[in-house]
Amino acid sequence: MTKWTPRHEAPEPLEGNVVATITGGTVIWFVLFLAQLPFYGWFDDHGHLWWLWTCLAGGGLGLIGVWYVRKRDAAIRRAESAPRGAADAAR
């Protein structure tokens, strides 16, 4: 077997409004959790209670994701606004 080698360079990653995307997804998870909460008994009777807890876990992990991407964006902005020599001296 031969090793696979790329024939062209990979494209640059897309950078969008990551904070808004993660926040939107987190809100959706929490809305799904709240929408399913009135049907707790039905989910419990039919063995689908994990659906409810999956939505809650998605919302909780989304909150961690929002915190992470906000810190990442702040770090990127700091690095872009720093003088060029300061970034090289830090290495």
mmCIF file of N, CA and C in Angstrom:
data_model
loop_
_atom_site.group_PDB
_atom_site.id
_atom_site.type_symbol
_atom_site.label_atom_id
_atom_site.label_comp_id
_atom_site.label_asym_id
_atom_site.label_seq_id
_atom_site.Cartn_x
_atom_site.Cartn_y
_atom_site.Cartn_z
ATOM 1 N N MET A 1 0.835 -1.185 0.000
ATOM 2 C CA MET A 1 0.000 0.000 0.000
ATOM 3 C C MET A 1 0.874 1.241 0.000
ATOM 4 N N THR A 2 0.466 2.190 -0.752
ATOM 5 C CA THR A 2 1.216 3.442 -0.773
ATOM 6 C C THR A 2 0.547 4.453 0.143
ATOM 7 N N LYS A 3 1.375 5.363 0.604
ATOM 8 C CA LYS A 3 0.867 6.401 1.492
ATOM 9 C C LYS A 3 0.120 7.444 0.664
ATOM 10 N N TRP A 4 -1.007 7.893 1.193
ATOM 11 C CA TRP A 4 -1.800 8.907 0.504
ATOM 12 C C TRP A 4 -1.155 10.268 0.675
ATOM 13 N N THR A 5 -0.978 10.972 -0.418
ATOM 14 C CA THR A 5 -0.425 12.324 -0.352
ATOM 15 C C THR A 5 -1.398 13.281 -1.033
ATOM 16 N N PRO A 6 -1.607 14.450 -0.436
ATOM 17 C CA PRO A 6 -2.536 15.400 -1.050
ATOM 18 C C PRO A 6 -1.971 15.949 -2.363
ATOM 19 N N ARG A 7 -2.845 16.235 -3.297
ATOM 20 C CA ARG A 7 -2.415 16.763 -4.589
ATOM 21 C C ARG A 7 -2.435 18.284 -4.619
ATOM 22 N N HIS A 8 -3.102 18.881 -3.631
ATOM 23 C CA HIS A 8 -3.155 20.336 -3.557
ATOM 24 C C HIS A 8 -3.251 20.743 -2.095
ATOM 25 N N GLU A 9 -2.985 22.007 -1.839
ATOM 26 C CA GLU A 9 -3.023 22.488 -0.461
ATOM 27 C C GLU A 9 -4.452 22.591 0.042
ATOM 28 N N ALA A 10 -4.616 22.394 1.326
ATOM 29 C CA ALA A 10 -5.934 22.517 1.939
ATOM 30 C C ALA A 10 -6.332 23.990 1.986
ATOM 31 N N PRO A 11 -7.618 24.277 1.828
ATOM 32 C CA PRO A 11 -8.047 25.672 1.890
ATOM 33 C C PRO A 11 -7.944 26.219 3.308
ATOM 34 N N GLU A 12 -7.890 27.533 3.416
ATOM 35 C CA GLU A 12 -7.863 28.186 4.717
ATOM 36 C C GLU A 12 -9.195 27.940 5.432
ATOM 37 N N PRO A 13 -9.179 27.791 6.754
ATOM 38 C CA PRO A 13 -10.447 27.586 7.475
ATOM 39 C C PRO A 13 -11.312 28.841 7.408
ATOM 40 N N LEU A 14 -12.619 28.635 7.373
ATOM 41 C CA LEU A 14 -13.550 29.753 7.351
ATOM 42 C C LEU A 14 -13.689 30.324 8.751
ATOM 43 N N GLU A 15 -13.622 31.615 8.863
ATOM 44 C CA GLU A 15 -13.821 32.280 10.146
ATOM 45 C C GLU A 15 -15.092 33.114 10.040
ATOM 46 N N GLY A 16 -16.066 32.776 10.824
ATOM 47 C CA GLY A 16 -17.311 33.532 10.851
ATOM 48 C C GLY A 16 -17.546 34.055 12.249
ATOM 49 N N ASN A 17 -18.760 34.413 12.530
ATOM 50 C CA ASN A 17 -19.114 34.877 13.860
ATOM 51 C C ASN A 17 -19.364 33.649 14.730
ATOM 52 N N VAL A 18 -18.291 33.112 15.272
ATOM 53 C CA VAL A 18 -18.348 31.857 16.020
ATOM 54 C C VAL A 18 -19.149 32.023 17.310
ATOM 55 N N VAL A 19 -19.014 33.161 17.971
ATOM 56 C CA VAL A 19 -19.727 33.384 19.232
ATOM 57 C C VAL A 19 -21.231 33.330 18.993
ATOM 58 N N ALA A 20 -21.710 33.971 17.938
ATOM 59 C CA ALA A 20 -23.147 33.957 17.638
ATOM 60 C C ALA A 20 -23.626 32.553 17.278
ATOM 61 N N THR A 21 -22.821 31.811 16.560
ATOM 62 C CA THR A 21 -23.198 30.448 16.180
ATOM 63 C C THR A 21 -23.335 29.551 17.406
ATOM 64 N N ILE A 22 -22.352 29.595 18.291
ATOM 65 C CA ILE A 22 -22.382 28.762 19.494
ATOM 66 C C ILE A 22 -23.521 29.203 20.418
ATOM 67 N N THR A 23 -23.727 30.515 20.543
ATOM 68 C CA THR A 23 -24.812 31.016 21.385
ATOM 69 C C THR A 23 -26.166 30.572 20.843
ATOM 70 N N GLY A 24 -26.333 30.647 19.529
ATOM 71 C CA GLY A 24 -27.586 30.195 18.913
ATOM 72 C C GLY A 24 -27.851 28.722 19.152
ATOM 73 N N GLY A 25 -26.822 27.913 19.000
ATOM 74 C CA GLY A 25 -26.980 26.476 19.254
ATOM 75 C C GLY A 25 -27.299 26.183 20.706
ATOM 76 N N THR A 26 -26.694 26.922 21.616
ATOM 77 C CA THR A 26 -26.956 26.738 23.042
ATOM 78 C C THR A 26 -28.392 27.100 23.376
ATOM 79 N N VAL A 27 -28.869 28.187 22.812
ATOM 80 C CA VAL A 27 -30.266 28.590 23.033
ATOM 81 C C VAL A 27 -31.222 27.521 22.505
ATOM 82 N N ILE A 28 -30.916 26.969 21.353
ATOM 83 C CA ILE A 28 -31.772 25.909 20.787
ATOM 84 C C ILE A 28 -31.827 24.699 21.719
ATOM 85 N N TRP A 29 -30.679 24.283 22.268
ATOM 86 C CA TRP A 29 -30.669 23.142 23.193
ATOM 87 C C TRP A 29 -31.539 23.413 24.424
ATOM 88 N N PHE A 30 -31.413 24.632 24.989
ATOM 89 C CA PHE A 30 -32.219 24.952 26.166
ATOM 90 C C PHE A 30 -33.704 25.046 25.826
ATOM 91 N N VAL A 31 -34.047 25.576 24.667
ATOM 92 C CA VAL A 31 -35.457 25.647 24.243
ATOM 93 C C VAL A 31 -36.014 24.233 24.066
ATOM 94 N N LEU A 32 -35.239 23.351 23.468
ATOM 95 C CA LEU A 32 -35.685 21.964 23.321
ATOM 96 C C LEU A 32 -35.893 21.300 24.685
ATOM 97 N N PHE A 33 -35.007 21.572 25.624
ATOM 98 C CA PHE A 33 -35.161 21.030 26.971
ATOM 99 C C PHE A 33 -36.463 21.526 27.600
ATOM 100 N N LEU A 34 -36.696 22.837 27.526
ATOM 101 C CA LEU A 34 -37.904 23.408 28.126
ATOM 102 C C LEU A 34 -39.178 22.936 27.423
ATOM 103 N N ALA A 35 -39.110 22.716 26.111
ATOM 104 C CA ALA A 35 -40.282 22.234 25.370
ATOM 105 C C ALA A 35 -40.627 20.795 25.741
ATOM 106 N N GLN A 36 -39.647 20.003 26.093
ATOM 107 C CA GLN A 36 -39.883 18.605 26.435
ATOM 108 C C GLN A 36 -40.213 18.407 27.907
ATOM 109 N N LEU A 37 -39.918 19.379 28.728
ATOM 110 C CA LEU A 37 -40.113 19.244 30.171
ATOM 111 C C LEU A 37 -41.561 18.924 30.558
ATOM 112 N N PRO A 38 -42.580 19.508 29.929
ATOM 113 C CA PRO A 38 -43.952 19.153 30.303
ATOM 114 C C PRO A 38 -44.316 17.688 30.019
ATOM 115 N N PHE A 39 -43.555 17.034 29.150
ATOM 116 C CA PHE A 39 -43.837 15.648 28.785
ATOM 117 C C PHE A 39 -42.937 14.658 29.516
ATOM 118 N N TYR A 40 -42.433 15.067 30.675
ATOM 119 C CA TYR A 40 -41.513 14.242 31.452
ATOM 120 C C TYR A 40 -42.091 12.845 31.715
ATOM 121 N N GLY A 41 -43.337 12.791 32.120
ATOM 122 C CA GLY A 41 -43.972 11.502 32.419
ATOM 123 C C GLY A 41 -44.043 10.595 31.206
ATOM 124 N N TRP A 42 -44.395 11.158 30.068
ATOM 125 C CA TRP A 42 -44.500 10.350 28.856
ATOM 126 C C TRP A 42 -43.126 9.791 28.482
ATOM 127 N N PHE A 43 -42.093 10.658 28.525
ATOM 128 C CA PHE A 43 -40.743 10.194 28.203
ATOM 129 C C PHE A 43 -40.305 9.094 29.171
ATOM 130 N N ASP A 44 -40.646 9.253 30.458
ATOM 131 C CA ASP A 44 -40.263 8.260 31.460
ATOM 132 C C ASP A 44 -40.980 6.933 31.207
ATOM 133 N N ASP A 45 -42.263 6.987 30.868
ATOM 134 C CA ASP A 45 -43.038 5.767 30.613
ATOM 135 C C ASP A 45 -42.549 5.006 29.391
ATOM 136 N N HIS A 46 -42.077 5.706 28.387
ATOM 137 C CA HIS A 46 -41.679 5.071 27.132
ATOM 138 C C HIS A 46 -40.172 4.852 26.996
ATOM 139 N N GLY A 47 -39.427 5.138 28.054
ATOM 140 C CA GLY A 47 -37.979 4.885 28.019
ATOM 141 C C GLY A 47 -37.187 5.887 27.207
ATOM 142 N N HIS A 48 -37.749 7.081 27.026
ATOM 143 C CA HIS A 48 -37.053 8.112 26.254
ATOM 144 C C HIS A 48 -36.627 9.289 27.107
ATOM 145 N N LEU A 49 -36.435 9.074 28.383
ATOM 146 C CA LEU A 49 -36.073 10.160 29.285
ATOM 147 C C LEU A 49 -34.691 10.739 28.945
ATOM 148 N N TRP A 50 -33.869 9.945 28.297
ATOM 149 C CA TRP A 50 -32.548 10.411 27.917
ATOM 150 C C TRP A 50 -32.623 11.581 26.935
ATOM 151 N N TRP A 51 -33.730 11.705 26.170
ATOM 152 C CA TRP A 51 -33.882 12.839 25.250
ATOM 153 C C TRP A 51 -33.843 14.151 26.029
ATOM 154 N N LEU A 52 -34.542 14.165 27.147
ATOM 155 C CA LEU A 52 -34.609 15.357 27.982
ATOM 156 C C LEU A 52 -33.224 15.720 28.517
ATOM 157 N N TRP A 53 -32.517 14.727 29.047
ATOM 158 C CA TRP A 53 -31.203 14.992 29.633
ATOM 159 C C TRP A 53 -30.154 15.301 28.576
ATOM 160 N N THR A 54 -30.333 14.796 27.365
ATOM 161 C CA THR A 54 -29.429 15.132 26.276
ATOM 162 C C THR A 54 -29.525 16.616 25.938
ATOM 163 N N CYS A 55 -30.746 17.144 25.909
ATOM 164 C CA CYS A 55 -30.942 18.570 25.634
ATOM 165 C C CYS A 55 -30.330 19.428 26.740
ATOM 166 N N LEU A 56 -30.500 19.008 27.971
ATOM 167 C CA LEU A 56 -29.914 19.764 29.079
ATOM 168 C C LEU A 56 -28.385 19.724 29.015
ATOM 169 N N ALA A 57 -27.829 18.556 28.707
ATOM 170 C CA ALA A 57 -26.373 18.443 28.583
ATOM 171 C C ALA A 57 -25.868 19.291 27.416
ATOM 172 N N GLY A 58 -26.599 19.312 26.301
ATOM 173 C CA GLY A 58 -26.217 20.147 25.168
ATOM 174 C C GLY A 58 -26.199 21.617 25.531
ATOM 175 N N GLY A 59 -27.188 22.063 26.300
ATOM 176 C CA GLY A 59 -27.215 23.452 26.746
ATOM 177 C C GLY A 59 -26.067 23.766 27.689
ATOM 178 N N GLY A 60 -25.782 22.856 28.607
ATOM 179 C CA GLY A 60 -24.676 23.062 29.547
ATOM 180 C C GLY A 60 -23.328 23.103 28.841
ATOM 181 N N LEU A 61 -23.119 22.175 27.921
ATOM 182 C CA LEU A 61 -21.863 22.173 27.165
ATOM 183 C C LEU A 61 -21.779 23.397 26.254
ATOM 184 N N GLY A 62 -22.928 23.853 25.779
ATOM 185 C CA GLY A 62 -22.953 25.068 24.974
ATOM 186 C C GLY A 62 -22.495 26.279 25.761
ATOM 187 N N LEU A 63 -22.864 26.342 27.044
ATOM 188 C CA LEU A 63 -22.407 27.452 27.884
ATOM 189 C C LEU A 63 -20.882 27.446 28.017
ATOM 190 N N ILE A 64 -20.313 26.260 28.153
ATOM 191 C CA ILE A 64 -18.853 26.147 28.192
ATOM 192 C C ILE A 64 -18.272 26.589 26.848
ATOM 193 N N GLY A 65 -18.931 26.209 25.760
ATOM 194 C CA GLY A 65 -18.476 26.604 24.430
ATOM 195 C C GLY A 65 -18.522 28.107 24.220
ATOM 196 N N VAL A 66 -19.577 28.768 24.705
ATOM 197 C CA VAL A 66 -19.673 30.229 24.585
ATOM 198 C C VAL A 66 -18.522 30.876 25.342
ATOM 199 N N TRP A 67 -18.265 30.417 26.545
ATOM 200 C CA TRP A 67 -17.149 30.955 27.337
ATOM 201 C C TRP A 67 -15.829 30.778 26.583
ATOM 202 N N TYR A 68 -15.626 29.594 26.029
ATOM 203 C CA TYR A 68 -14.374 29.280 25.333
ATOM 204 C C TYR A 68 -14.179 30.159 24.101
ATOM 205 N N VAL A 69 -15.208 30.288 23.245
ATOM 206 C CA VAL A 69 -15.019 31.049 22.009
ATOM 207 C C VAL A 69 -14.900 32.552 22.281
ATOM 208 N N ARG A 70 -15.525 33.039 23.358
ATOM 209 C CA ARG A 70 -15.338 34.452 23.703
ATOM 210 C C ARG A 70 -13.887 34.708 24.122
ATOM 211 N N LYS A 71 -13.330 33.801 24.919
ATOM 212 C CA LYS A 71 -11.912 33.931 25.310
ATOM 213 C C LYS A 71 -11.001 33.835 24.084
ATOM 214 N N ARG A 72 -11.315 32.934 23.175
ATOM 215 C CA ARG A 72 -10.528 32.752 21.957
ATOM 216 C C ARG A 72 -10.568 34.012 21.097
ATOM 217 N N ASP A 73 -11.745 34.583 20.899
ATOM 218 C CA ASP A 73 -11.866 35.810 20.115
ATOM 219 C C ASP A 73 -11.079 36.954 20.751
ATOM 220 N N ALA A 74 -11.140 37.058 22.072
ATOM 221 C CA ALA A 74 -10.391 38.114 22.761
ATOM 222 C C ALA A 74 -8.887 37.918 22.569
ATOM 223 N N ALA A 75 -8.423 36.691 22.624
ATOM 224 C CA ALA A 75 -7.001 36.407 22.437
ATOM 225 C C ALA A 75 -6.568 36.719 21.007
ATOM 226 N N ILE A 76 -7.404 36.408 20.045
ATOM 227 C CA ILE A 76 -7.082 36.697 18.643
ATOM 228 C C ILE A 76 -7.003 38.211 18.433
ATOM 229 N N ARG A 77 -7.942 38.944 19.004
ATOM 230 C CA ARG A 77 -7.927 40.407 18.867
ATOM 231 C C ARG A 77 -6.691 41.013 19.535
ATOM 232 N N ARG A 78 -6.329 40.492 20.710
ATOM 233 C CA ARG A 78 -5.123 40.990 21.389
ATOM 234 C C ARG A 78 -3.881 40.738 20.546
ATOM 235 N N ALA A 79 -3.812 39.556 19.945
ATOM 236 C CA ALA A 79 -2.649 39.214 19.130
ATOM 237 C C ALA A 79 -2.577 40.088 17.879
ATOM 238 N N GLU A 80 -3.725 40.406 17.293
ATOM 239 C CA GLU A 80 -3.733 41.244 16.092
ATOM 240 C C GLU A 80 -3.382 42.686 16.402
ATOM 241 N N SER A 81 -3.756 43.159 17.585
ATOM 242 C CA SER A 81 -3.509 44.560 17.914
ATOM 243 C C SER A 81 -2.139 44.787 18.556
ATOM 244 N N ALA A 82 -1.462 43.730 18.943
ATOM 245 C CA ALA A 82 -0.135 43.866 19.560
ATOM 246 C C ALA A 82 0.885 44.266 18.503
ATOM 247 N N PRO A 83 1.891 45.025 18.895
ATOM 248 C CA PRO A 83 2.963 45.362 17.942
ATOM 249 C C PRO A 83 3.649 44.092 17.446
ATOM 250 N N ARG A 84 4.116 44.128 16.236
ATOM 251 C CA ARG A 84 4.706 42.943 15.605
ATOM 252 C C ARG A 84 5.912 42.426 16.389
ATOM 253 N N GLY A 85 6.746 43.289 16.898
ATOM 254 C CA GLY A 85 7.942 42.875 17.641
ATOM 255 C C GLY A 85 7.605 42.209 18.957
ATOM 256 N N ALA A 86 6.495 42.593 19.586
ATOM 257 C CA ALA A 86 6.111 42.005 20.872
ATOM 258 C C ALA A 86 5.715 40.553 20.711
ATOM 259 N N ALA A 87 5.081 40.232 19.596
ATOM 260 C CA ALA A 87 4.673 38.845 19.368
ATOM 261 C C ALA A 87 5.891 37.962 19.137
ATOM 262 N N ASP A 88 6.890 38.470 18.429
ATOM 263 C CA ASP A 88 8.090 37.690 18.166
ATOM 264 C C ASP A 88 8.933 37.518 19.424
ATOM 265 N N ALA A 89 8.945 38.536 20.300
ATOM 266 C CA ALA A 89 9.718 38.466 21.533
ATOM 267 C C ALA A 89 9.127 37.466 22.515
ATOM 268 N N ALA A 90 7.809 37.213 22.423
ATOM 269 C CA ALA A 90 7.149 36.298 23.346
ATOM 270 C C ALA A 90 7.522 34.856 23.059
ATOM 271 N N ARG A 91 7.993 34.574 21.872
ATOM 272 C CA ARG A 91 8.348 33.193 21.502
ATOM 273 C C ARG A 91 9.634 32.846 22.060
#
